[in-house]
XYZ file of C-alpha atoms in Angstrom:
703
model
C -17.195 -4.856 -24.580
C -16.545 -2.253 -27.296
C -18.693 0.842 -27.871
C -20.044 -0.699 -31.071
C -21.001 -3.907 -29.272
C -22.793 -1.915 -26.594
C -24.775 -0.051 -29.233
C -25.977 -3.375 -30.666
C -26.874 -4.740 -27.231
C -28.330 -1.835 -25.292
C -30.239 -4.151 -22.952
C -27.144 -5.861 -21.560
C -23.974 -4.249 -20.242
C -21.111 -6.493 -19.105
C -18.510 -5.020 -16.751
C -15.211 -6.727 -15.947
C -13.982 -5.276 -12.677
C -12.812 -6.237 -9.190
C -14.212 -6.059 -5.691
C -13.953 -2.645 -3.959
C -13.661 -4.103 -0.474
C -10.836 -6.063 1.175
C -7.177 -6.392 0.261
C -7.547 -9.617 -1.733
C -9.101 -7.636 -4.604
C -10.991 -10.506 -6.234
C -11.951 -10.163 -9.890
C -15.540 -10.340 -11.108
C -17.889 -9.802 -13.999
C -21.017 -7.745 -13.334
C -23.836 -7.943 -15.876
C -26.451 -5.202 -15.939
C -29.566 -6.178 -17.866
C -32.890 -4.499 -18.506
C -35.918 -6.773 -18.578
C -38.795 -6.399 -21.017
C -40.747 -4.547 -18.330
C -38.003 -1.979 -17.896
C -36.666 -3.414 -14.626
C -32.877 -3.487 -14.241
C -31.312 -6.650 -12.848
C -27.732 -7.521 -11.991
C -25.810 -10.760 -11.938
C -22.294 -11.285 -10.648
C -19.793 -14.003 -11.506
C -16.251 -14.411 -10.169
C -13.555 -14.446 -12.827
C -10.176 -16.203 -12.754
C -7.407 -14.392 -10.914
C -4.186 -15.351 -9.210
C -4.968 -14.071 -5.695
C -8.358 -15.584 -4.863
C -8.245 -18.201 -7.637
C -11.641 -17.138 -8.976
C -13.525 -16.918 -5.696
C -15.863 -14.197 -4.416
C -17.309 -13.741 -0.931
C -20.728 -12.386 -0.026
C -19.442 -8.798 0.024
C -18.035 -9.031 -3.476
C -21.150 -10.747 -4.807
C -23.275 -7.844 -3.582
C -20.924 -4.878 -3.962
C -22.794 -3.599 -7.016
C -25.843 -2.923 -4.834
C -24.280 0.125 -3.232
C -22.877 1.352 -6.553
C -26.382 1.513 -8.052
C -28.171 2.518 -4.852
C -30.791 5.272 -4.941
C -28.878 7.139 -2.199
C -25.842 7.733 -4.436
C -24.812 11.373 -4.508
C -25.215 12.568 -8.088
C -24.302 16.261 -7.904
C -22.567 18.696 -5.539
C -24.466 19.771 -2.423
C -23.904 22.974 -0.468
C -25.233 23.429 3.032
C -27.577 26.388 3.295
C -29.447 27.225 6.512
C -28.773 23.722 7.833
C -29.986 21.888 4.719
C -28.237 20.735 1.565
C -29.057 22.390 -1.741
C -27.879 21.431 -5.183
C -25.157 23.540 -6.803
C -23.220 23.293 -10.046
C -19.636 22.064 -10.226
C -18.526 25.589 -11.158
C -20.163 26.923 -8.001
C -18.600 24.126 -5.938
C -15.087 24.743 -7.278
C -15.438 28.490 -6.813
C -16.612 28.022 -3.221
C -13.632 25.767 -2.493
C -11.238 28.252 -4.073
C -12.677 31.184 -2.130
C -12.693 29.381 1.198
C -9.271 27.735 0.888
C -7.665 30.959 -0.323
C -9.160 33.140 2.397
C -8.431 30.661 5.191
C -4.791 30.291 4.143
C -4.423 34.050 3.740
C -5.664 34.520 7.300
C -4.143 31.537 9.096
C -1.319 30.228 6.902
C -0.809 27.312 4.518
C -1.146 24.654 7.217
C -4.624 25.829 8.191
C -5.861 23.395 5.519
C -5.863 19.656 6.125
C -6.372 16.739 3.728
C -7.725 13.413 4.974
C -7.682 10.414 2.621
C -8.669 6.770 2.521
C -7.184 3.314 2.118
C -9.663 2.321 -0.583
C -8.582 4.985 -3.070
C -6.790 3.742 -6.176
C -3.036 4.218 -6.396
C -3.662 7.024 -8.869
C -6.042 8.856 -6.516
C -3.809 8.285 -3.483
C -0.774 9.575 -5.386
C -2.670 12.594 -6.639
C -4.131 13.375 -3.202
C -0.611 13.623 -1.773
C 0.511 15.825 -4.632
C -2.663 17.909 -4.282
C -2.022 18.581 -0.589
C 1.637 19.459 -1.012
C 1.608 21.249 -4.381
C -1.884 22.697 -4.904
C -2.496 23.586 -1.242
C 1.040 23.696 0.122
C 0.006 22.147 3.437
C 1.925 19.677 5.557
C -1.266 18.236 6.999
C -2.244 15.125 5.105
C -2.865 11.636 6.431
C -5.421 8.884 5.890
C -7.497 6.199 7.556
C -4.913 3.574 6.619
C -3.103 4.854 9.706
C -5.691 2.776 11.597
C -5.093 -0.325 9.467
C -1.512 -1.444 8.894
C 0.673 1.318 10.340
C 2.011 -0.938 13.116
C 2.992 -3.680 10.672
C 4.372 -1.121 8.224
C 6.685 0.521 10.747
C 7.670 -2.880 12.155
C 8.505 -4.202 8.693
C 10.680 -1.208 7.925
C 12.592 -1.526 11.200
C 12.941 -5.323 11.054
C 13.329 -6.099 7.355
C 14.143 -2.671 5.889
C 10.956 -2.483 3.814
C 7.207 -2.771 4.302
C 5.185 -5.000 2.024
C 2.099 -6.884 3.191
C 3.332 -10.426 2.460
C 6.974 -11.327 2.011
C 5.992 -14.321 -0.119
C 3.123 -15.227 -2.483
C -0.210 -16.613 -1.336
C 0.510 -19.723 -3.413
C 3.089 -20.762 -0.777
C 0.446 -21.243 1.923
C -0.866 -24.721 0.973
C 2.668 -26.134 1.038
C 3.881 -24.838 4.402
C 3.982 -27.066 7.488
C 2.959 -24.674 10.288
C 0.865 -21.504 10.173
C 0.347 -18.910 12.905
C -2.592 -16.501 12.509
C -2.265 -13.800 15.151
C -5.145 -11.371 15.581
C -6.710 -12.132 12.231
C -10.138 -13.597 11.528
C -9.587 -14.429 7.872
C -12.754 -16.531 7.624
C -14.851 -13.366 8.019
C -12.514 -10.579 6.919
C -10.851 -12.163 3.846
C -12.957 -15.312 3.311
C -11.748 -15.970 -0.226
C -8.310 -16.700 1.258
C -9.529 -19.451 3.588
C -9.169 -22.257 1.002
C -5.403 -21.637 1.058
C -5.365 -22.485 4.768
C -7.794 -25.393 4.634
C -5.767 -26.870 1.779
C -2.619 -26.463 3.870
C -4.309 -28.367 6.700
C -5.309 -31.142 4.296
C -1.644 -31.324 3.324
C -0.687 -31.765 6.977
C -0.047 -28.199 8.113
C -0.579 -27.338 11.782
C -2.716 -24.207 12.287
C -2.270 -22.013 15.373
C -4.739 -19.153 15.904
C -4.131 -16.402 18.464
C -7.317 -14.495 19.318
C -9.375 -13.625 22.445
C -12.509 -14.931 20.675
C -13.572 -18.264 19.235
C -13.943 -16.833 15.746
C -14.820 -18.752 12.614
C -11.076 -18.882 11.946
C -10.193 -20.032 15.463
C -12.717 -22.854 15.180
C -10.595 -24.342 12.377
C -7.381 -24.220 14.390
C -5.402 -27.194 15.650
C -4.459 -24.961 18.588
C -6.279 -21.811 19.708
C -4.438 -19.477 22.092
C -7.126 -17.280 23.669
C -4.813 -14.410 24.565
C -5.835 -11.550 26.821
C -6.368 -8.395 24.686
C -3.174 -6.373 24.400
C -0.813 -9.153 25.512
C 0.489 -10.381 22.152
C 4.015 -9.107 22.741
C 4.209 -11.078 25.997
C 2.882 -14.189 24.270
C 5.532 -13.890 21.565
C 8.171 -13.513 24.300
C 6.939 -16.747 25.862
C 7.169 -18.601 22.550
C 10.632 -17.174 21.879
C 11.803 -18.271 25.318
C 10.658 -21.835 24.644
C 12.344 -21.857 21.231
C 15.651 -20.877 22.819
C 15.321 -23.309 25.712
C 14.476 -26.185 23.373
C 17.361 -25.412 21.014
C 15.009 -24.666 18.114
C 16.610 -21.402 16.976
C 18.221 -21.467 13.520
C 21.730 -20.379 14.543
C 23.132 -20.373 11.015
C 20.398 -18.034 9.791
C 20.722 -15.813 12.867
C 24.489 -15.487 12.531
C 24.514 -15.079 8.766
C 21.535 -12.825 8.128
C 20.514 -10.925 11.283
C 21.765 -8.674 14.050
C 20.717 -7.888 17.626
C 20.025 -11.474 18.676
C 22.366 -11.495 21.677
C 20.465 -8.683 23.400
C 17.168 -10.456 22.771
C 18.556 -13.679 24.170
C 19.677 -11.944 27.375
C 16.256 -10.299 27.718
C 14.445 -13.627 27.355
C 16.736 -15.405 29.802
C 15.725 -12.922 32.483
C 11.997 -13.527 31.940
C 9.742 -16.128 33.540
C 7.530 -18.325 31.376
C 5.065 -18.666 34.254
C 4.794 -14.891 34.596
C 4.302 -14.514 30.849
C 1.561 -17.140 30.928
C -0.152 -15.250 33.745
C 0.044 -11.975 31.794
C -1.342 -13.460 28.603
C -4.014 -15.735 30.017
C -2.531 -18.604 27.978
C -1.231 -21.655 29.849
C 2.460 -22.560 29.963
C 1.581 -25.863 28.300
C -0.115 -24.165 25.337
C 2.649 -21.590 24.907
C 5.189 -24.413 24.870
C 3.109 -26.503 22.482
C 2.744 -23.649 19.996
C 6.428 -22.717 20.146
C 7.677 -26.266 19.709
C 5.331 -26.934 16.817
C 6.378 -23.767 14.984
C 10.052 -24.217 15.857
C 10.314 -27.851 14.768
C 8.406 -27.422 11.499
C 10.637 -27.350 8.444
C 8.625 -24.497 6.952
C 6.223 -22.017 8.468
C 4.380 -18.772 7.909
C 3.191 -16.196 10.422
C 0.464 -13.613 9.779
C -0.716 -10.667 11.846
C -3.652 -8.292 11.470
C -5.562 -5.689 13.438
C -5.897 -7.851 16.555
C -2.156 -7.468 17.083
C -1.642 -4.109 15.425
C -4.384 -1.841 16.816
C -2.720 -1.389 20.187
C -0.524 1.237 21.747
C 2.310 -1.314 21.511
C 1.262 -2.562 18.068
C 4.624 -1.754 16.499
C 6.597 -3.735 19.088
C 4.055 -6.562 19.229
C 4.418 -7.096 15.486
C 8.194 -6.840 15.780
C 8.146 -9.567 18.410
C 6.231 -11.870 16.068
C 8.825 -10.976 13.438
C 11.467 -11.988 16.015
C 9.835 -15.444 15.979
C 10.122 -15.603 12.198
C 13.789 -14.576 12.262
C 14.758 -16.790 15.203
C 13.553 -19.862 13.325
C 14.875 -18.752 9.916
C 11.437 -18.997 8.345
C 11.709 -16.219 5.758
C 13.328 -15.645 2.374
C 12.726 -19.188 1.168
C 9.915 -21.266 -0.266
C 6.827 -21.792 1.897
C 8.133 -19.462 4.607
C 7.489 -15.843 5.458
C 5.660 -13.138 7.337
C 2.440 -11.448 6.252
C 0.341 -8.517 7.428
C -3.237 -9.170 6.349
C -4.230 -5.759 5.037
C -7.791 -4.726 5.840
C -8.620 -2.038 3.293
C -8.824 -2.546 -0.453
C -5.703 -0.487 -1.130
C -4.235 -0.172 2.350
C -0.863 -1.211 0.912
C -0.699 1.029 -2.158
C -2.509 3.859 -0.409
C 0.419 4.597 1.872
C 3.211 3.873 -0.599
C 2.654 6.908 -2.779
C 1.996 9.936 -0.627
C -1.121 9.922 1.567
C 0.849 9.289 4.737
C 2.075 12.338 6.639
C 5.780 11.518 6.386
C 5.960 9.877 2.964
C 6.391 10.801 -0.670
C 5.732 8.482 -3.635
C 7.707 5.246 -3.799
C 7.885 5.044 -0.013
C 10.267 7.959 0.081
C 10.533 10.107 3.201
C 9.419 13.711 3.038
C 12.167 14.848 5.407
C 14.944 13.119 3.467
C 16.745 15.744 1.370
C 17.519 13.385 -1.514
C 13.931 12.123 -1.628
C 12.558 15.665 -1.631
C 14.848 16.652 -4.483
C 13.868 13.648 -6.564
C 10.107 14.096 -6.196
C 10.343 17.854 -6.649
C 12.164 17.147 -9.907
C 9.402 14.818 -11.073
C 6.784 17.420 -10.181
C 8.727 20.320 -11.676
C 9.140 22.546 -8.632
C 11.775 23.729 -6.164
C 12.254 21.278 -3.254
C 11.967 24.230 -0.891
C 8.333 24.574 -1.938
C 7.465 21.126 -0.595
C 6.091 21.314 2.960
C 7.536 19.191 5.758
C 6.135 16.262 7.692
C 2.637 16.485 9.109
C 0.996 14.400 11.825
C -0.976 11.173 11.985
C -4.709 10.866 11.305
C -5.908 11.120 14.896
C -3.418 13.892 15.668
C -4.940 15.799 12.761
C -8.264 15.560 14.598
C -6.568 17.039 17.664
C -5.307 19.939 15.561
C -8.818 20.376 14.177
C -10.118 20.497 17.740
C -7.464 23.064 18.674
C -8.398 25.040 15.518
C -4.874 24.917 14.180
C -6.479 23.203 11.176
C -9.379 25.450 10.143
C -10.572 23.634 7.035
C -10.547 19.967 6.082
C -10.857 18.183 2.745
C -11.965 14.557 3.250
C -11.864 12.046 0.406
C -12.873 8.401 0.727
C -13.118 8.312 4.510
C -15.578 8.710 7.372
C -13.481 9.981 10.317
C -16.398 10.453 12.714
C -16.951 6.691 12.725
C -13.418 5.392 12.098
C -11.442 7.479 14.606
C -11.136 6.592 18.277
C -12.727 8.911 20.844
C -15.363 9.736 18.216
C -17.279 12.302 20.284
C -14.096 14.378 20.514
C -13.612 14.080 16.736
C -17.191 15.129 16.013
C -16.858 18.106 18.339
C -13.673 19.139 16.553
C -15.189 18.893 13.082
C -18.055 21.102 14.207
C -15.505 23.873 14.865
C -14.149 23.921 11.299
C -14.598 27.035 9.210
C -15.113 24.923 6.108
C -15.492 21.155 5.688
C -15.515 19.488 2.256
C -16.329 15.791 1.918
C -15.944 13.820 -1.314
C -17.964 10.604 -1.079
C -20.559 8.432 -2.795
C -23.065 8.849 0.047
C -24.043 11.209 2.830
C -21.913 9.500 5.447
C -21.969 10.536 9.090
C -19.055 12.868 8.324
C -20.581 14.174 5.091
C -23.718 15.206 6.970
C -21.550 17.696 8.871
C -19.958 19.147 5.734
C -20.383 22.613 4.261
C -19.912 21.118 0.808
C -20.345 17.523 -0.364
C -19.061 16.468 -3.766
C -19.961 13.164 -5.484
C -17.316 10.644 -6.545
C -17.355 7.576 -8.775
C -17.739 3.977 -7.617
C -15.586 0.944 -8.372
C -17.774 0.162 -11.407
C -16.928 3.529 -12.947
C -13.423 4.453 -11.763
C -10.558 2.686 -13.530
C -7.254 2.488 -11.730
C -4.675 0.298 -10.022
C -4.736 -1.153 -6.521
C -2.072 -3.116 -4.654
C -3.317 -6.208 -2.891
C -2.071 -7.754 0.358
C 0.707 -9.646 -1.479
C 2.175 -6.476 -2.968
C 0.685 -7.446 -6.329
C -0.382 -4.405 -8.383
C -3.698 -5.004 -10.161
C -5.562 -3.011 -12.794
C -9.230 -2.514 -11.977
C -11.109 -1.958 -15.190
C -14.241 0.140 -14.833
C -16.177 1.438 -17.800
C -19.727 1.913 -16.519
C -20.867 5.440 -17.454
C -20.715 8.000 -14.665
C -24.174 8.607 -13.170
C -25.608 12.112 -12.903
C -22.888 14.749 -12.556
C -20.456 12.449 -10.736
C -16.716 12.895 -11.351
C -13.716 10.671 -10.617
C -11.488 11.439 -7.616
C -8.589 12.395 -9.843
C -10.761 14.714 -11.949
C -11.999 16.520 -8.839
C -8.491 16.982 -7.460
C -7.181 18.213 -10.809
C -10.026 20.704 -11.259
C -9.665 22.094 -7.725
C -5.914 22.454 -8.266
C -6.525 24.320 -11.509
C -8.988 26.624 -9.762
C -6.292 27.275 -7.147
C -3.950 28.525 -9.852
C -1.840 25.363 -10.314
C -3.018 24.009 -13.699
C 0.486 23.173 -14.929
C 0.949 20.580 -12.173
C -2.362 18.788 -12.799
C -2.795 18.369 -16.581
C -4.196 14.824 -16.492
C -6.784 13.427 -18.859
C -6.835 9.807 -17.676
C -5.953 7.555 -14.750
C -3.318 5.845 -16.899
C -1.584 9.177 -17.438
C -1.384 9.649 -13.666
C -0.060 6.106 -13.211
C 2.716 6.745 -15.694
C 3.813 9.748 -13.639
C 3.557 7.628 -10.467
C 5.865 5.054 -12.075
C 8.550 7.701 -12.542
C 7.963 9.129 -9.058
C 8.402 5.683 -7.497
C 11.495 4.781 -9.546
C 14.377 3.843 -7.286
C 12.245 4.005 -4.162
C 11.510 1.133 -1.811
C 8.119 0.620 -3.508
C 9.370 0.759 -7.081
C 6.573 0.515 -9.683
C 8.592 1.824 -12.615
C 8.524 -1.434 -14.591
C 4.751 -1.821 -14.265
C 2.441 -0.478 -16.977
C -1.262 -0.726 -17.776
C -0.379 -2.890 -20.760
C 1.550 -5.328 -18.558
C -1.253 -5.417 -16.018
C -3.795 -6.241 -18.705
C -1.606 -9.039 -20.046
C -0.244 -10.483 -16.783
C -3.215 -9.914 -14.436
C -1.001 -8.276 -11.851
C 2.690 -7.607 -11.155
C 4.502 -7.678 -7.805
C 6.549 -4.727 -6.654
C 9.426 -3.996 -6.544
C 9.586 -4.020 -10.325
C 12.361 -1.628 -11.414
C 12.350 -2.290 -15.180
C 9.726 -3.251 -17.734
C 11.467 -6.576 -18.384
C 11.605 -7.347 -14.639
C 9.076 -10.018 -13.535
C 8.427 -8.400 -10.147
C 9.537 -9.967 -6.849
C 6.971 -12.430 -5.530
C 9.257 -13.573 -2.693
C 11.349 -11.038 -0.816
C 14.672 -11.418 1.038
C 15.919 -14.589 -0.631
C 19.468 -13.248 -0.579
C 19.417 -10.159 1.630
C 17.123 -7.950 3.652
C 16.499 -4.355 2.609
C 18.704 -2.693 5.233
C 21.984 -1.285 3.868
C 23.972 -4.125 5.464
C 21.494 -6.744 4.223
C 20.678 -7.964 7.737
C 17.345 -8.099 9.529
C 17.124 -6.623 13.033
C 15.970 -8.328 16.208
C 14.580 -6.147 18.974
C 13.970 -6.655 22.700
C 10.287 -6.181 23.508
C 9.335 -5.532 27.143
C 6.025 -6.690 28.549
C 3.278 -4.237 27.622
C 1.435 -2.117 30.149
C -2.089 -1.464 28.920
C -2.958 2.246 28.597
C -6.168 1.552 30.470
C -6.772 -1.285 32.945
C -10.111 -2.582 34.165
C -11.211 -1.610 37.667
C -14.309 -1.590 39.858
C -15.868 1.244 37.834
C -15.039 -0.132 34.365
C -14.638 -3.880 34.973
C -14.533 -5.343 31.438
C -12.137 -5.137 28.513
C -13.731 -4.236 25.198
C -12.228 -5.128 21.835
C -13.494 -4.268 18.357
C -13.418 -5.877 14.928
C -15.286 -6.794 11.759
C -18.087 -9.105 10.687
C -18.396 -10.984 7.410
C -21.103 -8.905 5.740
C -19.751 -5.402 6.392
C -16.770 -3.233 5.571
C -15.104 -0.407 7.521
C -17.612 2.220 8.722
C -20.396 0.559 6.725
C -21.139 3.537 4.466
C -21.122 1.241 1.429
C -21.991 -2.195 2.822
C -24.954 -0.945 4.874
C -26.467 0.275 1.577
C -26.403 -3.204 0.124
C -29.762 -4.812 0.852
C -28.276 -8.307 0.890
C -25.454 -7.358 3.253
C -27.528 -5.159 5.539
C -30.043 -7.966 5.965
C -27.356 -10.189 7.516
C -26.478 -7.636 10.204
C -29.062 -4.905 10.533
C -27.653 -3.532 13.770
C -24.567 -3.573 15.936
C -24.132 -5.915 18.888
C -21.906 -6.820 21.816
C -20.674 -10.324 22.540
C -20.507 -11.177 26.254
C -19.687 -14.403 28.091
C -22.640 -16.042 29.960
C -20.936 -15.659 33.337
C -20.327 -11.949 32.703
C -23.907 -11.522 31.476
C -25.234 -12.978 34.726
C -22.865 -10.853 36.785
C -23.987 -7.611 35.123
C -27.629 -8.652 34.737
C -27.960 -8.367 30.981
C -29.986 -10.722 28.800
C -29.384 -12.192 25.376
C -31.181 -10.099 22.733
C -31.826 -7.012 24.840
C -30.442 -3.531 24.232
C -27.542 -2.609 26.491
C -25.529 0.505 27.171
C -21.749 0.315 27.005
C -19.782 3.113 28.620
C -16.097 3.998 28.807
C -14.301 7.042 30.157
C -14.881 8.743 26.795
C -18.453 8.010 25.776
C -21.377 5.614 25.462
C -23.035 3.480 22.811
C -26.196 1.388 22.712
C -26.106 -2.049 21.049
C -27.879 -5.411 21.076
C -26.623 -8.028 23.555
C -25.370 -11.426 22.357
C -24.542 -13.928 25.087
C -21.945 -16.464 23.923
C -19.305 -18.715 25.443
C -17.045 -18.035 22.427
C -15.276 -15.131 24.146
C -13.133 -14.625 27.230
C -15.107 -13.937 30.400
C -13.329 -10.613 30.995
C -13.787 -9.354 27.417
C -16.553 -7.859 25.257
C -16.518 -7.697 21.462
C -18.280 -5.016 19.377
C -18.052 -4.634 15.564
C -16.942 -1.332 14.034
C -19.360 -0.878 11.121
C -22.066 1.366 12.586
C -22.227 5.087 13.302
C -24.408 7.463 15.303
C -25.622 5.959 18.623
C -24.152 2.531 17.726
C -20.670 3.897 17.036
C -18.279 1.801 19.119
C -15.511 4.350 18.595
C -17.282 6.686 20.969
C -15.728 4.396 23.592
C -12.295 3.540 22.201
C -9.053 4.945 23.548
C -7.210 7.703 21.671
C -3.839 6.747 23.210
C -1.304 6.296 20.391
C 1.558 3.910 19.709
C 4.743 6.025 20.114
C 6.364 4.508 17.007
C 3.598 4.508 14.390
C 0.797 6.595 15.991
C -1.721 3.756 15.821
C -4.585 4.276 18.303
C -5.338 1.600 20.876
C -8.625 0.454 19.327
C -8.440 -3.133 20.522
C -8.611 -2.706 24.271
C -10.349 -0.253 26.561
C -12.081 -0.531 29.913
C -15.894 -0.416 29.840
C -18.992 -1.174 31.870
C -22.261 -2.674 30.684
C -25.838 -2.382 31.834
C -29.325 -2.927 30.483
C -30.512 0.013 28.390
C -33.149 2.106 30.124
């Protein structure tokens, strides 16, 4: 709607935008209308798009409720004598400048840390990385996407030579013959994708779901493998062993397009299928059935998500599922491929352009001399002035605790709720000399801040996001900014200017930043150079890599070669995983975590939607009836869960839809219901993913 049209219709404001939540990034139209009595109402309609085909889930239908919520932060807040008081932007920027300058003068450049989020636009994510390295000169930047897809990302790079969520388009799914969903509950986490899978089943596809719980997704499966938490790598080994024994490996593909298979074959020959079945809790018969079905199908697709990835062996577990894909030759052709189901709205794009500790824009490496020279040239500075590699998100919290990081700038994240070992994280943040949080609400982390600064919502902040397919989308957003709110990129630019670096942050629009990002990504693994705002408006999204403006973008990867220099994908031998923490007499149950349909991440936004909050007003724990009897807890009562790190209090739900040795708790609540007070901080040695999905706990009635 043009400005003139708005002036003629002041009672109705139509906004074409897209959902701020999961990685599908569904499109929608939000209509804001004032009634005759002065009451403002909102209506939401899905709009056609290629990813979700014009569908919206309950989160998308109600996302506007948090954007217009009365709790929105509308101006900067400074903590004074334990309470927040309103200050001007000039005062806020001056306070940041004074604190950052004095802390770095006393403790060095790396005394400042920057902590980002996987829901930031590509423009904000790109600028946050540049802000940390150019405006502040610190090596310490990472983001909560480390807890989302880092296992799949590192596995994809090692196996295929590049990391992109899906290696083929979503439109392939209905036509494939066998689908494996490992550790992903799409029906609740990405519900607008489910019609792809139900259509595939109608077309004769066989659906295998691997999950410790009988989720809404598992209930649709032709075969459900109720794996013991943390044993995915062993399960994949069992399936691989069957594929080799039954002669189902694609030898032509293996010999022509891969390397390392002989070592894997020797490793599998020395293993016992019975022992693997015992480790996984899945019968030999079911392992064999799944492997034969996948191996004999002409086409197939395999997807992983947090259930596989959020483990201390997440990298290798994903690689072993990739071994399955390679061994059967089900990649690089129609209706075949691998996919990591991204959780966060821009989990894919957020790491491609500089928020991750070891990466520069375009998926370049900060410790690669050529990459440093290229990006320094784009930014107009000496490569020597770029800092080196930092550490992962949780390791940043350790450095905060050790007071090596003395000040932290948090944008678009809530680390007190999203990090494992949350009590430790909260204790560390309380030691900071100066904490700045940029958010829409007073999150659990923001309540601890010395300064809170308000940022724009998805209805107001235009920019690009990259969905789970690797499709770059333009989110239009032209609702006026409320109060004194600024966009992420405006805040970063103004702080940088106050820090004496105006020449590096001259931006006047998100599109201007994106055009610089295009150049910065040119020639990199995640090449966006051929993508422009004009193309995105016309084409409704473009896949990367897209190296030239006339390039259509690559919807299907690896049709001719993989991204390694020799063009071959790499098999790897994956040993059976030893859990970082086993159950015992003191802590006799495994606990795993996950999501529910109505909420998103730490719940800061979704819990402020009346419609979403009403569906799940509190956290809960799922427990099997036999376990409930054993530990004397009742359905509906409050219970205390305790691990070696902390405790939480949640409502008890007795259900036979879960393994008897396992509890499930969602991740969307903070304070006393924060499940991450219990979770294990042990990290995957390859990608530094914490072991969220399995820890040893005990349960008792709350007293």
